[in-house]
XYZ file of C-alpha atoms in Angstrom:
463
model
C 30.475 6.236 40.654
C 33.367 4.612 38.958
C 31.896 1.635 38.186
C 28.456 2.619 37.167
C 30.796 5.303 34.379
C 32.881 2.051 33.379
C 29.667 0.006 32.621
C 28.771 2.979 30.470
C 31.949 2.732 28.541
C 31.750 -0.876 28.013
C 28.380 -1.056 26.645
C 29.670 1.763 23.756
C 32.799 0.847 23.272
C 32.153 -3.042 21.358
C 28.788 -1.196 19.415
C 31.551 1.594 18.327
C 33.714 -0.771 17.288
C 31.344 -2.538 15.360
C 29.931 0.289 13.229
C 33.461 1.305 12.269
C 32.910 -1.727 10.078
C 30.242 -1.950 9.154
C 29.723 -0.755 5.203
C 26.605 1.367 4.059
C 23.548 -0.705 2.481
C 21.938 1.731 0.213
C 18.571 1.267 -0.781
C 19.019 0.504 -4.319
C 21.470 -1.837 -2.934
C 18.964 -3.872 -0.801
C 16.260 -3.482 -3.397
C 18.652 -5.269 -5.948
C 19.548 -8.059 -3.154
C 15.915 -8.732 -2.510
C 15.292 -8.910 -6.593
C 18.164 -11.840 -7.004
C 17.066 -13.625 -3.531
C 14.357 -13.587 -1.992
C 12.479 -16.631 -1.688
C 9.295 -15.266 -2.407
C 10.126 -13.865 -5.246
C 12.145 -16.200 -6.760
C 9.299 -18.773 -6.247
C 6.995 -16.106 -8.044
C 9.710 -16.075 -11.139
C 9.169 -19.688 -11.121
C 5.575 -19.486 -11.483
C 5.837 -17.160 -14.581
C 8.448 -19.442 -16.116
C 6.285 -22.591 -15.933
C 3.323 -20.141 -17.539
C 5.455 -19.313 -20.094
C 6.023 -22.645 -20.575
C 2.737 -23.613 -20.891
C 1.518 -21.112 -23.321
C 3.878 -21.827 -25.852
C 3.371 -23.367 -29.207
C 4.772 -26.537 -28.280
C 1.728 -26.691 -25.092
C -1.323 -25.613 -27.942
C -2.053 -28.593 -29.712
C -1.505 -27.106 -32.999
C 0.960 -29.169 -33.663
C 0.935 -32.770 -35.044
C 1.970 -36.232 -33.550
C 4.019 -38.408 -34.800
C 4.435 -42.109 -33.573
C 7.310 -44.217 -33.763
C 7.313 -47.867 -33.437
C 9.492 -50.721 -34.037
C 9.947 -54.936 -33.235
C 12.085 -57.844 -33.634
C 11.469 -61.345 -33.132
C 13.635 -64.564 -33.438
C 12.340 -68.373 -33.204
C 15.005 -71.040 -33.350
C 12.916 -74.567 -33.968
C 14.174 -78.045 -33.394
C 11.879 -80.299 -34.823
C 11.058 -84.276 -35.953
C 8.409 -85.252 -38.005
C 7.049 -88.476 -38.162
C 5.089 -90.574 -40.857
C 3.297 -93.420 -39.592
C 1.510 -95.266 -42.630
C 3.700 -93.905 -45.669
C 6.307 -95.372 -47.404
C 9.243 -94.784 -49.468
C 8.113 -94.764 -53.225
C 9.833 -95.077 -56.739
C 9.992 -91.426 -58.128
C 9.513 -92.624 -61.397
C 6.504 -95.098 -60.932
C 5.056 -94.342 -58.191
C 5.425 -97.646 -56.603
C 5.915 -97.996 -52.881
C 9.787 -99.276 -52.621
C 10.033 -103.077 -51.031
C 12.541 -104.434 -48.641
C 14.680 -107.997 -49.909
C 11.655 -109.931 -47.744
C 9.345 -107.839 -50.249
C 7.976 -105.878 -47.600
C 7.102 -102.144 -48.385
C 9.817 -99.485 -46.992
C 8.328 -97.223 -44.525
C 9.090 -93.574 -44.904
C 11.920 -92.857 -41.935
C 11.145 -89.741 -39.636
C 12.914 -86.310 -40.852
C 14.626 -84.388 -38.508
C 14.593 -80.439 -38.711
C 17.566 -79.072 -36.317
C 18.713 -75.306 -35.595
C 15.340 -73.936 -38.333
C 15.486 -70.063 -37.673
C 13.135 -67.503 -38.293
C 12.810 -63.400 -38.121
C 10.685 -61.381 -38.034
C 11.029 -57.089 -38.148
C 8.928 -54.501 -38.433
C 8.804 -50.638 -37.629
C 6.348 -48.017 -38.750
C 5.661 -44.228 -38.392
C 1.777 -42.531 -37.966
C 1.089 -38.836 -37.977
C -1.795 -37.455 -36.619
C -3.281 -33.847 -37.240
C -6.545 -32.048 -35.768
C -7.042 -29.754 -38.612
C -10.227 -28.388 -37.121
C -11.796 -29.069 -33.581
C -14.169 -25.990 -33.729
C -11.695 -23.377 -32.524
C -10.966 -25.118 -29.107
C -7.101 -25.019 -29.592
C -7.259 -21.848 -30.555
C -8.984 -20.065 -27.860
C -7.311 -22.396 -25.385
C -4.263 -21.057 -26.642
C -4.726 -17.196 -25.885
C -6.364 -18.035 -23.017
C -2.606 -19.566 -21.901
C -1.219 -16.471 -23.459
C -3.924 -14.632 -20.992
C -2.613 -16.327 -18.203
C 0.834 -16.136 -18.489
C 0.090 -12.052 -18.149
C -1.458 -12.802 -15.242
C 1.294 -15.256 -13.766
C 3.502 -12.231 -14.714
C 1.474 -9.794 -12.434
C 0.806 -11.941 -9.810
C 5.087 -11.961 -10.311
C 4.882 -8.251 -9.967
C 2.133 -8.327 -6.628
C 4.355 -10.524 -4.764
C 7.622 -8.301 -5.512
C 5.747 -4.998 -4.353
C 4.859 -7.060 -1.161
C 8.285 -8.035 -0.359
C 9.541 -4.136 -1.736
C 7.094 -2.908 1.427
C 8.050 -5.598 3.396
C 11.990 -4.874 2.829
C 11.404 -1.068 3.584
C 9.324 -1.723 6.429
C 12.517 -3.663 8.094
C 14.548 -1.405 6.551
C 13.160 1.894 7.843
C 12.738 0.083 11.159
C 16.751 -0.030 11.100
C 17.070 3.460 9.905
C 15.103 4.477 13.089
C 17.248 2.951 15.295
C 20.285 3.734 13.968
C 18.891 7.734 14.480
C 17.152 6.967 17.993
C 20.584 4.785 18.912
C 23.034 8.461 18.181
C 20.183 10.301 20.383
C 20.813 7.916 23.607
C 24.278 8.207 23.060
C 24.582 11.879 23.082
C 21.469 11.347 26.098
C 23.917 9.256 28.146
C 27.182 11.312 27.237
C 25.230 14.291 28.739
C 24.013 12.505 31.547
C 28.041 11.382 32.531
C 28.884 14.838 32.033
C 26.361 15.395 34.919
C 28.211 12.580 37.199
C 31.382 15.091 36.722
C 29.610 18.297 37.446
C 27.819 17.189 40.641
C 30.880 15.445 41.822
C 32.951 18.733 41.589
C 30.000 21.019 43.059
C 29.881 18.752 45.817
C 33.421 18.947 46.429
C 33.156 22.723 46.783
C 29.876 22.290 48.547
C 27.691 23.364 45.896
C 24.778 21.135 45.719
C 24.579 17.361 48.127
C 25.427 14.069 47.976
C 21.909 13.359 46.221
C 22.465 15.300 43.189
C 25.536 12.824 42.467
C 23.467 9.854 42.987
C 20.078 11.053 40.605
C 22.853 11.501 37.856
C 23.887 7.937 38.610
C 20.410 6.731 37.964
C 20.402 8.514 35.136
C 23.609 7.123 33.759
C 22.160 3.651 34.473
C 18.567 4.204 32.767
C 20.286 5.680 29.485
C 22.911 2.917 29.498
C 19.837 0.454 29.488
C 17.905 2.251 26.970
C 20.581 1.986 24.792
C 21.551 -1.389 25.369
C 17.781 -2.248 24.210
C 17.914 -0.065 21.415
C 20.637 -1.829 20.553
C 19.534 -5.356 21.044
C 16.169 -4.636 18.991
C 18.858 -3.081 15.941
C 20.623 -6.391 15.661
C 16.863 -8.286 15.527
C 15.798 -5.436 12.813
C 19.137 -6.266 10.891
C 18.900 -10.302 10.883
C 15.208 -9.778 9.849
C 16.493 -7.446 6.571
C 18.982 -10.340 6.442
C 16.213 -12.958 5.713
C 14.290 -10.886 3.328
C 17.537 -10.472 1.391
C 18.640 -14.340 1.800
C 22.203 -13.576 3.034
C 24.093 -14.034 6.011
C 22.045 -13.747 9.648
C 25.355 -12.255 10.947
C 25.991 -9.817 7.422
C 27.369 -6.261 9.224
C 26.063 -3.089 7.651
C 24.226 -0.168 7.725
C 21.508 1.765 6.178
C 20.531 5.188 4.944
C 19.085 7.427 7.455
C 18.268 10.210 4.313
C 14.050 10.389 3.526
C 12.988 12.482 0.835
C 9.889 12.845 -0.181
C 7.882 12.169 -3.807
C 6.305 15.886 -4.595
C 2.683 16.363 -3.548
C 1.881 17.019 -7.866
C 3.753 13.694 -8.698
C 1.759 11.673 -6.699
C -1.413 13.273 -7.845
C -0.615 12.458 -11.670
C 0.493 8.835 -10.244
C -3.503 8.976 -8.652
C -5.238 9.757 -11.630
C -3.593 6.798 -13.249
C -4.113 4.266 -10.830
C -7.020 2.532 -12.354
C -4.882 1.814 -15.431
C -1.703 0.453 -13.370
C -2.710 -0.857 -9.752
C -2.075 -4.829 -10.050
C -4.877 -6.030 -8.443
C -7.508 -3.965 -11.573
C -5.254 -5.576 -13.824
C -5.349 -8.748 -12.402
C -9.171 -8.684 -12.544
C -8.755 -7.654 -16.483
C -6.727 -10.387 -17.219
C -9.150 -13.139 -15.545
C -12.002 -11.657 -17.239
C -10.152 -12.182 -20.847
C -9.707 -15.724 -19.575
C -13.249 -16.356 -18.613
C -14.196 -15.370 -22.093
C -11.995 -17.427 -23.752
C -13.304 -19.940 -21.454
C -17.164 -19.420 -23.269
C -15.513 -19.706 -26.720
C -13.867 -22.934 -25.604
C -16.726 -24.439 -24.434
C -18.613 -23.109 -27.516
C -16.228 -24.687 -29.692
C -18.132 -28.444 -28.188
C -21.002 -27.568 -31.352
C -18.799 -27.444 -34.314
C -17.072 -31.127 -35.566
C -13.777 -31.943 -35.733
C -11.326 -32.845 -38.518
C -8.400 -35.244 -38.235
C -5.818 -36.123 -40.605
C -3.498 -39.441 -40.364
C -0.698 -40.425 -42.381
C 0.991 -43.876 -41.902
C 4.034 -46.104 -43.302
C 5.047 -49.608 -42.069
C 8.163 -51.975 -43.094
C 7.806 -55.423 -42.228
C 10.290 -58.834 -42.500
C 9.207 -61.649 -41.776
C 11.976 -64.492 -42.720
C 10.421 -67.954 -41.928
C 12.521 -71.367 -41.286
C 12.022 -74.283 -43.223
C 9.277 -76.793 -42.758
C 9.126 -80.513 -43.392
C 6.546 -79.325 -46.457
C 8.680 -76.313 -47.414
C 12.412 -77.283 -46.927
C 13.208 -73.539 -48.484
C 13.313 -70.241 -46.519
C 10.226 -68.588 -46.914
C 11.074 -64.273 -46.974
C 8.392 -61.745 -47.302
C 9.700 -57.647 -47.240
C 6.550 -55.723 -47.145
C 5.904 -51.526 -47.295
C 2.914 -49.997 -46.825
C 1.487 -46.388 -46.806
C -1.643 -45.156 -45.635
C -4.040 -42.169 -45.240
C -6.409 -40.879 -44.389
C -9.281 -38.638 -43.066
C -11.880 -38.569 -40.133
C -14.747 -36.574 -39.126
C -16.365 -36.202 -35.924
C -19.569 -34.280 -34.895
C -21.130 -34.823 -31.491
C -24.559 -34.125 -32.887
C -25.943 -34.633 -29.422
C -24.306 -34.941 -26.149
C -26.957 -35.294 -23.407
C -26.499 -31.319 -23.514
C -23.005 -31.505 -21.398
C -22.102 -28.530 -23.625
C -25.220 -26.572 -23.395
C -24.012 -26.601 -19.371
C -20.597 -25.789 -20.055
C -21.471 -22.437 -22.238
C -23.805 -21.397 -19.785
C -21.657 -21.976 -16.566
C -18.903 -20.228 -18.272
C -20.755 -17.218 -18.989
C -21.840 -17.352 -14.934
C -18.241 -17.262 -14.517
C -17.562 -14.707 -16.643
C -20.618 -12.138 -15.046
C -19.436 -13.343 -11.658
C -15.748 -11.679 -12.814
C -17.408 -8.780 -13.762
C -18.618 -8.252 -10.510
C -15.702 -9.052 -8.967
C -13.805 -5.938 -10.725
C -16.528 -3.523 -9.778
C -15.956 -4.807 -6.387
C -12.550 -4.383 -6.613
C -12.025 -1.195 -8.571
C -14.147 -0.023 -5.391
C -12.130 -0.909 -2.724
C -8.485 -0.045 -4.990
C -10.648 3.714 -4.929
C -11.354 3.288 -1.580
C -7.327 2.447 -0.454
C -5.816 5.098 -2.254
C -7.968 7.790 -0.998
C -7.106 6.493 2.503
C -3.898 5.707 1.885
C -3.883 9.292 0.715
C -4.746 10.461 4.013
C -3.010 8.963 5.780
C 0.209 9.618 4.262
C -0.614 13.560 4.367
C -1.400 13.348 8.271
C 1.281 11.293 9.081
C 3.686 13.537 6.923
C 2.374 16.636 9.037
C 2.544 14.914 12.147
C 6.326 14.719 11.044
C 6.702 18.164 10.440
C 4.917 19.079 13.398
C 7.150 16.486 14.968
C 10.709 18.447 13.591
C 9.232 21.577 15.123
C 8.914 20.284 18.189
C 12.505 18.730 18.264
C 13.922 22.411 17.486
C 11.588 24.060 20.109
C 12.569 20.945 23.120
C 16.261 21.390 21.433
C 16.042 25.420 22.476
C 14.305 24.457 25.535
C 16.978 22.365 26.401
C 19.819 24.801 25.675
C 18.458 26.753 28.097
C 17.697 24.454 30.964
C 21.573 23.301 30.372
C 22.473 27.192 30.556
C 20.371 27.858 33.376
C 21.946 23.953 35.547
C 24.946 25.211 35.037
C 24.316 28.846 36.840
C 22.928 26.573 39.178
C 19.385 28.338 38.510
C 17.164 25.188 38.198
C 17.280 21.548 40.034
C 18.980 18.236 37.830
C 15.404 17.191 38.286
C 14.038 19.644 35.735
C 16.937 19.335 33.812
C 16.852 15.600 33.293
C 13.110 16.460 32.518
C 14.257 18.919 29.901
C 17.115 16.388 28.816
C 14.002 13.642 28.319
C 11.833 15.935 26.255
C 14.319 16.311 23.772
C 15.044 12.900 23.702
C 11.564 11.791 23.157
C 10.981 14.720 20.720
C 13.606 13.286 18.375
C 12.518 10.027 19.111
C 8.863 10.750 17.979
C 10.223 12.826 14.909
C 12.302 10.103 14.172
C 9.054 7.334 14.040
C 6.942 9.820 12.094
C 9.431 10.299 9.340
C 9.310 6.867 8.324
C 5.850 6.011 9.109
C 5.281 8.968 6.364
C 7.789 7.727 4.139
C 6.779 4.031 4.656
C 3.001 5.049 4.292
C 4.018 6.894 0.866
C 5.386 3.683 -0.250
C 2.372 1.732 0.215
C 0.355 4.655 -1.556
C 2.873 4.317 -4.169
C 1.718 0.446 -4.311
C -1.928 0.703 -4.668
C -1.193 3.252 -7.669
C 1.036 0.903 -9.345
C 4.212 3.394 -9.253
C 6.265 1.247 -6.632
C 8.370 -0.403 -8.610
C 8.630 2.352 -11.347
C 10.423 5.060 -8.711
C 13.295 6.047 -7.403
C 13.820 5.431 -3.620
């Protein structure tokens, strides 16, 4: 009997311990965590920011090019020309020069050492569409169309992770709740070990009434220890959806309150205007029509501009026939004008216009289908937040009726009136009625969330 109340003690006692430190996680608090780091959704900001990105001005094409370009060159020449045949003649007559034997002088060779030359240039050219039939244009709000969408496919994976978070964190919140009912199950079952052992003492009730209250010490101290086994795997699974610490202490709020039954009609009404997934669809259909008016934008010509200037140096060594250095500094400036019309192009645009307006009719299915279904969630989702949220007031009823049951039974084991047998079966009503109440308060609240999702109000709420 001693041993089995000491196990008791020393499965509390470290779990007590612990939650005298451990400091309250609110839910603003976690939703604010999961908003700085999650890894889902900081991928998702990513994704917007490289939208953004590309459906700025500097990502349309509007803009012109300009080319920069520049070169040097050096030649160093060591040279020796030769002039077999020639000879040396009088500047004056003409004459060719003679030896003292009489003989003509030939001309000697000329030697041309360390003859440099240069040469430099660098230039600039600007190009400009002016016109390309509107293509840059509608290409351009069609990026502008698909950052919006980046930004609410953004938004769809931060409700996911906000359900995700609750679901975890509601899962703690339970039990944390059903953890204090085993406690106060198992303090009432030790209480038991005492009675029986002092009736039997006075030779009130046998040896076997001592020994069921044993088993039941030992089945609540296991209940709990699971209980609290699965709350440490609840809390290191909040832990990753926040991206902190596996082994961060804390705990959670065990208040629910409820969004008023008018609210969430007025959120219903408006859910066609704010659920991401219609949006989405809008957004993809603006994009498949810019998509038509890009491809339609393959009949008109195009326009470009270009604008050039050059500087070149060339600074040439001397030659045998042109002993001087030879310099030429050159500028230039050009423009000029080009136009292009693909009169004919084996009809690759005729395709283009028509397969984007497929595309475009196919999207326009695709939002009927889905306006259908968002209809079709919310009315369920509907539903099944109002049953589960009477199954949880049903649920509190019963906890209050198995509570005064219980009273009773405890009133009536005590003046020895009933068997620990139907007590204990008293004692584990209760405990399963606040068990169940405690699962169908958040599977109302969690199902009120997700109905709060599919109307687009998730993120706009207070928790």
């Amino acid at each position: 009997m001693i041993r089995s109340k000491g196990i008791a003690i020393l499965l509390i006692m470290p779990f007590s311990v612990l939650m005298a430190q451990e400091q309250l996680l609110s839910k603003e608090e976690a939703v604010i965590k999961a908003l700085e780091n999650n890894f889902g959704i900081q991928v998702a900001k990513n994704q917007v920011e490289i939208a953004e990105n590309n459906s700025s001005v500097l990502n349309s094409g509007f803009l012109p090019t300009l080319t920069g370009n520049a070169g040097a060159n050096y030649q160093r020449d060591d040279s020796t020309f030769e002039f077999p045949g020639q000879f040396l003649r009088d500047p004056e007559t003409g004459a060719n020069l003679l030896d003292d034997s009489g003989n003509p002088v030939p001309r000697p060779d000329t030697g041309l050492y360390k003859a440099e030359a240069q040469r430099y240039n660098a230039g600039l050219v600007a190009n400009y569409t002016l016109f390309d039939g509107l293509g840059r244009f509608y290409t351009f709000k069609s990026l502008k169309e698909q950052y919006q969408l980046s930004t609410l496919q953004a938004r769809e994976t931060i409700e996911n992770t906000m359900i995700q978070l609750f679901s975890v964190y509601f899962e703690i919140a339970r039990l944390t709740e059903n953890k204090k009912v085993q406690q106060q199950a198992l303090e009432i079952s030790k209480q038991r070990i005492t009675r029986s052992e002092y009736a039997f003492e006075y030779g009130q009730n046998t040896k076997l009434d001592i020994l069921n209250a044993q088993v039941d010490v030992t089945n609540d101290s296991i209940n709990l220890l699971n209980t609290n086994q699965q709350l440490a795997n609840a809390k290191r699974d909040l832990n990753v959806v926040l991206n902190q610490d596996l082994n961060e202490v804390f705990k959670v709020d065990t208040v629910i309150t409820f969004i008023p039954k008018l609210k969430l009609d007025e959120f219903m009404a408006e859910a066609k205007l704010n659920n991401v997934a219609i949006l989405q669809t809008d957004r993809n259909l603006a994009i498949n029509e810019y998509d038509i008016k890009v491809s339609t934008s393959g009949y008109l010509p195009t326009l470009d501009l270009t604008g050039s200037y050059g500087w070149n140096l060339n600074q040439n060594a001397p030659s045998a026939f042109f002993p001087g250095v030879n310099v030429n500094n050159d500028r230039s400036f050009g423009l000029g004008a080009r136009l292009t019309w693909n009169l004919f192009d084996g009809g690759g645009t005729t395709v283009r216009v028509k397969n984007a307006k497929i595309a475009y009719k196919n999207q326009e299915l695709l939002k009927k289908q889905v306006m259908m279904e968002v209809d079709r969630d919310i009315k369920n989702a509907m539903a099944i937040y109002e049953n589960r949220l009477n199954i949880y007031k049903i649920q509190a009823q019963n906890v209050l009726t198995n509570q005064n049951n219980f009273e009773r039974s405890r009133e009536q084991f005590q003046l020895g009136r009933i068997t620990s047998i139907e007590f204990r079966q008293a004692q584990i009503n209760l405990l399963n009625a606040q068990t169940n109440k405690n699962l169908a308060k958040y599977d109302a609240k969690l199902s009120e969330l997700q109905l709060l999702q599919l109307t687009g109000q998730l993120l706009n709420v207070e928790l």
